[in-house]
Coordinates of C-alpha atoms in Angstrom, one line a residue:
Chain A
X49 CA 0.0 0.0 0.0
X50 CA 1.1 3.6 -0.7
X51 CA 1.3 4.9 2.8
X52 CA 3.3 7.9 4.1
X53 CA 4.3 7.7 7.8
X54 CA 4.8 10.7 10.2
X55 CA 6.0 10.3 13.8
X56 CA 5.1 13.4 15.9
X57 CA 5.8 13.6 19.6
X58 CA 6.8 15.9 22.5
X59 CA 10.5 16.6 23.0
X60 CA 13.1 14.9 20.7
X61 CA 11.4 11.5 20.9
X62 CA 10.1 11.5 17.3
X63 CA 13.6 12.2 15.9
X64 CA 15.1 9.5 18.2
X65 CA 12.5 7.0 17.1
X66 CA 13.2 7.7 13.5
X67 CA 17.0 7.5 13.8
X68 CA 16.9 4.3 15.9
X69 CA 14.4 2.7 13.5
X70 CA 16.6 3.6 10.5
X71 CA 19.6 2.1 12.2
X72 CA 17.7 -1.2 12.4
X73 CA 15.7 -1.4 9.1
X74 CA 17.7 1.1 6.9
X75 CA 16.6 4.5 5.6
X76 CA 13.1 4.6 4.3
X77 CA 11.2 7.0 1.9
X78 CA 7.9 8.6 2.9
X79 CA 8.8 8.5 6.6
X80 CA 9.0 11.8 8.4
X81 CA 9.4 12.8 12.1
X82 CA 8.4 16.0 13.9
X83 CA 9.7 16.6 17.4
X84 CA 7.9 19.3 19.3
X85 CA 10.1 21.8 21.1
X86 CA 9.1 23.0 24.6
X87 CA 8.3 26.5 23.5
X88 CA 5.9 25.5 20.7
X89 CA 2.5 27.0 19.9
X90 CA -0.4 24.8 18.7
X91 CA -0.7 27.0 15.6
X92 CA 3.0 26.5 14.6
X93 CA 2.7 22.7 15.3
X94 CA -0.3 22.4 13.1
X95 CA 1.4 24.4 10.4
X96 CA 4.5 22.3 10.5
X97 CA 2.5 19.0 10.5
X98 CA 0.3 20.3 7.7
X99 CA 3.5 21.0 5.6
X100 CA 4.7 17.5 6.1
X101 CA 1.3 16.0 5.2
X102 CA 1.2 18.1 2.0
X103 CA 4.8 17.1 1.1
X104 CA 4.0 13.4 1.3
X105 CA 2.2 12.6 -1.9
X106 CA 1.1 9.1 -0.8
X107 CA -2.4 7.7 -1.1
X108 CA -2.7 7.4 2.7
X109 CA -0.9 8.9 5.7
X110 CA -0.6 7.4 9.1
X111 CA 0.5 9.7 12.0
X112 CA 2.1 8.0 15.0
X113 CA 1.8 10.1 18.2
X114 CA 3.0 9.6 21.7
X115 CA 0.1 10.2 24.0
X116 CA -3.7 10.3 23.4
X117 CA -4.8 13.8 24.4
X118 CA -1.3 15.3 24.2
X119 CA -0.4 18.2 21.9
X120 CA 1.0 16.1 19.1
X121 CA -2.2 14.0 19.1
X122 CA -4.5 17.0 19.3
X123 CA -2.8 18.8 16.4
X124 CA -3.2 15.6 14.4
X125 CA -6.9 15.4 15.2
X126 CA -7.4 19.0 14.3
X127 CA -5.7 18.5 10.9
X128 CA -7.5 15.3 10.2
X129 CA -10.7 17.2 9.7
X130 CA -9.2 18.6 6.5
X131 CA -8.1 15.2 5.1
X132 CA -9.9 12.0 4.4
X133 CA -6.8 9.9 4.0
X134 CA -5.1 10.5 7.4
X135 CA -5.1 8.0 10.2
X136 CA -3.7 8.6 13.7
X137 CA -2.3 5.9 16.1
X138 CA -1.3 6.8 19.6
X139 CA 1.2 5.1 22.0
X140 CA 4.1 4.9 19.4
X141 CA 6.9 2.6 20.3
X142 CA 9.9 1.3 18.3
X143 CA 8.3 -2.1 17.4
X144 CA 5.1 -0.3 16.2
X145 CA 7.3 1.5 13.7
X146 CA 9.2 -1.6 12.6
X147 CA 5.8 -3.3 12.1
X148 CA 4.5 -0.2 10.1
X149 CA 7.4 -0.5 7.7
X150 CA 7.3 -4.3 7.4
X151 CA 3.5 -4.3 6.8
X152 CA 3.8 -1.4 4.3
X153 CA 6.4 -3.2 2.3
X154 CA 5.3 -6.9 2.6
X155 CA 1.7 -7.4 3.5
X156 CA -1.2 -8.4 1.4
X157 CA -3.6 -6.4 3.5
X158 CA -6.6 -5.2 1.5
X159 CA -7.2 -1.7 2.9
X160 CA -5.8 1.0 5.2
X161 CA -8.1 0.1 8.1
X162 CA -6.7 -3.4 8.1
X163 CA -3.2 -2.0 8.1
X164 CA -3.9 0.3 11.0
X165 CA -5.5 -2.5 13.0
X166 CA -2.6 -4.9 12.3
X167 CA 0.0 -2.3 13.3
X168 CA -1.8 -1.7 16.6
X169 CA -2.1 -5.4 17.2
X170 CA 1.6 -6.0 16.6
X171 CA 2.6 -3.0 18.9
X172 CA 0.4 -4.3 21.7
X173 CA 2.0 -7.8 21.3
X174 CA 5.5 -6.2 21.7
X175 CA 4.6 -5.1 25.2
X176 CA 5.2 -7.9 27.7
X177 CA 6.9 -9.0 30.9
X178 CA 10.0 -10.6 29.6
X179 CA 10.6 -12.5 32.9
X180 CA 7.4 -14.4 32.5
X181 CA 8.5 -15.6 29.0
X182 CA 11.9 -16.7 30.2
X183 CA 10.9 -17.8 33.6
X184 CA 12.4 -21.2 33.2
X185 CA 15.7 -19.6 32.7
X186 CA 15.8 -17.7 36.0
Chain B
X251 CA 6.8 0.8 46.4
X252 CA 10.6 1.3 46.4
X253 CA 11.3 0.7 42.7
X254 CA 14.2 1.9 40.6
X255 CA 13.6 2.3 36.9
X256 CA 16.0 1.9 34.0
X257 CA 15.2 2.5 30.3
X258 CA 17.6 0.8 28.0
X259 CA 17.3 0.9 24.2
X260 CA 19.1 1.0 20.8
X261 CA 20.3 4.4 19.6
X262 CA 19.5 7.5 21.6
X263 CA 15.9 6.5 22.2
X264 CA 16.3 5.8 26.0
X265 CA 17.8 9.3 26.6
X266 CA 15.0 10.9 24.5
X267 CA 12.3 9.0 26.4
X268 CA 13.8 10.1 29.7
X269 CA 14.1 13.8 28.7
X270 CA 10.6 13.9 27.2
X271 CA 9.2 12.1 30.2
X272 CA 10.9 14.6 32.6
X273 CA 9.6 17.5 30.6
X274 CA 6.0 16.2 31.3
X275 CA 6.2 14.9 34.9
X276 CA 9.3 16.7 36.2
X277 CA 12.7 15.2 37.2
X278 CA 12.5 11.9 39.1
X279 CA 14.9 10.1 41.4
X280 CA 15.8 6.5 40.8
X281 CA 15.2 6.8 37.1
X282 CA 18.1 6.1 34.7
X283 CA 18.5 5.7 31.0
X284 CA 21.0 3.8 28.9
X285 CA 21.2 4.4 25.2
X286 CA 23.2 1.9 23.3
X287 CA 25.6 3.3 20.6
X288 CA 25.9 1.6 17.3
X289 CA 29.5 0.3 18.0
X290 CA 28.6 -1.4 21.3
X291 CA 29.7 -4.8 22.4
X292 CA 27.3 -7.0 24.4
X293 CA 30.0 -7.2 27.1
X294 CA 30.2 -3.4 27.5
X295 CA 26.5 -3.1 27.5
X296 CA 26.1 -5.7 30.3
X297 CA 28.8 -3.9 32.3
X298 CA 27.2 -0.5 31.9
X299 CA 23.7 -1.9 32.8
X300 CA 25.1 -3.8 35.8
X301 CA 26.7 -0.6 37.1
X302 CA 23.4 1.2 36.9
X303 CA 21.6 -1.7 38.7
X304 CA 24.2 -1.6 41.4
X305 CA 23.9 2.2 41.8
X306 CA 20.2 2.0 42.3
X307 CA 19.7 0.9 45.9
X308 CA 16.0 0.3 45.6
X309 CA 14.1 -2.8 46.7
X310 CA 13.1 -3.6 43.1
X311 CA 14.3 -2.6 39.7
X312 CA 12.2 -2.6 36.5
X313 CA 14.1 -2.4 33.2
X314 CA 12.1 -1.0 30.2
X315 CA 13.5 -2.2 26.9
X316 CA 12.6 -1.4 23.3
X317 CA 12.3 -4.8 21.5
X318 CA 11.9 -8.3 22.8
X319 CA 14.9 -10.2 21.5
X320 CA 16.9 -7.0 20.8
X321 CA 20.4 -6.4 22.4
X322 CA 19.0 -4.2 25.2
X323 CA 16.5 -6.9 26.1
X324 CA 19.1 -9.7 25.8
X325 CA 21.6 -8.0 28.1
X326 CA 18.8 -7.4 30.6
X327 CA 17.9 -11.1 30.5
X328 CA 21.5 -12.1 31.0
X329 CA 21.9 -9.8 34.0
X330 CA 18.6 -10.9 35.5
X331 CA 20.1 -14.2 36.3
X332 CA 22.2 -12.5 38.9
X333 CA 19.4 -10.6 40.6
X334 CA 16.2 -11.8 42.2
X335 CA 14.6 -8.3 42.2
X336 CA 14.9 -7.2 38.6
X337 CA 11.9 -7.2 36.2
X338 CA 12.0 -6.5 32.4
X339 CA 9.3 -5.0 30.3
X340 CA 9.6 -4.8 26.5
X341 CA 7.9 -2.4 24.1
X342 CA 8.6 0.8 26.0
X343 CA 6.6 3.9 25.0
X344 CA 6.1 7.3 26.6
X345 CA 2.8 6.5 28.3
X346 CA 4.3 3.3 29.8
X347 CA 6.9 5.5 31.6
X348 CA 4.3 8.0 32.7
X349 CA 2.3 5.1 34.2
X350 CA 5.4 3.6 35.8
X351 CA 6.0 6.9 37.6
X352 CA 2.4 7.5 38.6
X353 CA 2.0 3.9 39.9
X354 CA 5.3 4.1 41.8
X355 CA 4.2 7.2 43.6
X356 CA 0.5 6.8 44.0
X357 CA -0.7 3.3 43.8
X358 CA -1.8 1.0 46.6
X359 CA -0.6 -2.1 44.7
X360 CA 0.5 -4.9 47.0
X361 CA 3.5 -6.3 45.2
X362 CA 5.9 -5.9 42.3
X363 CA 4.2 -8.4 40.1
X364 CA 1.0 -6.4 40.3
X365 CA 3.0 -3.2 39.5
X366 CA 4.5 -4.8 36.4
X367 CA 1.2 -6.1 35.2
X368 CA -0.6 -2.8 35.7
X369 CA 2.2 -0.8 33.9
X370 CA 1.8 -3.3 30.9
X371 CA -2.0 -2.9 31.0
X372 CA -1.8 0.9 31.0
X373 CA 0.8 0.9 28.1
X374 CA -1.4 -1.4 26.0
X375 CA -4.4 0.8 26.6
X376 CA -2.4 3.8 25.3
X377 CA -2.1 2.2 21.9
X378 CA -5.2 2.9 19.8
X379 CA -6.6 4.2 16.6
X380 CA -7.4 7.8 17.5
X381 CA -9.8 8.2 14.5
X382 CA -12.1 5.5 15.8
X383 CA -12.4 7.3 19.1
X384 CA -13.2 10.7 17.5
X385 CA -15.0 9.3 14.5
X386 CA -18.0 11.5 15.2
X387 CA -15.8 14.5 14.8
X388 CA -14.6 13.6 11.3

């Protein structure tokens, strides 16, 4: 599927997620990050995010944000009203982004809604108590 | 509960998570980050992580790692063999850390296992398709 990805978060987390992801899976096209500085205004944030959305000429866009209800998420929700093809996922972690790339490149999913649900499913599966998996080894 | 927290990840993600977290909840004691450079060796990583574990004189330690099966996670598993009070959670995201602080300071949980499970539960809940929540607004 032709999906552009944007990671937008508080602080420098978005840039760190992108650089760490690229160190694992290699550099990817149509993948942008937007880290929000502490002295931001919601207006500037919306403008910057809108510029990135416009720059990506993909059929769909998925925005990955840090916290539901946080500034990054709220700006994304605000902008979504202007676009029919933008989806937002909260709670971004590294594995969610690895899955987003893998599924974008390799899956036979039929539509964007299936893609979003599969990315969420994979990200939730990545969260676990490691001790309980390896308890026989302790 | 008397819990020390360590975030350990590939790249500079751990430091970014810590600084972004502190910009939201304020600086916290007994909270350390360890970002793994690209040219690390597993031996050095284990030594650095072991030093942080020894420095934290808390009753329990919870290590938050990025990817199950990644270097950060594997070093944590290796070191766990030497400690009875260390727990590892994979799939770290920002909300997981916010929950870890909130539950450490405010909860009436009875034991460390309940704490770990509650943090995991909260982190999983933070992952969602935002569009579906606000679908009436689109």
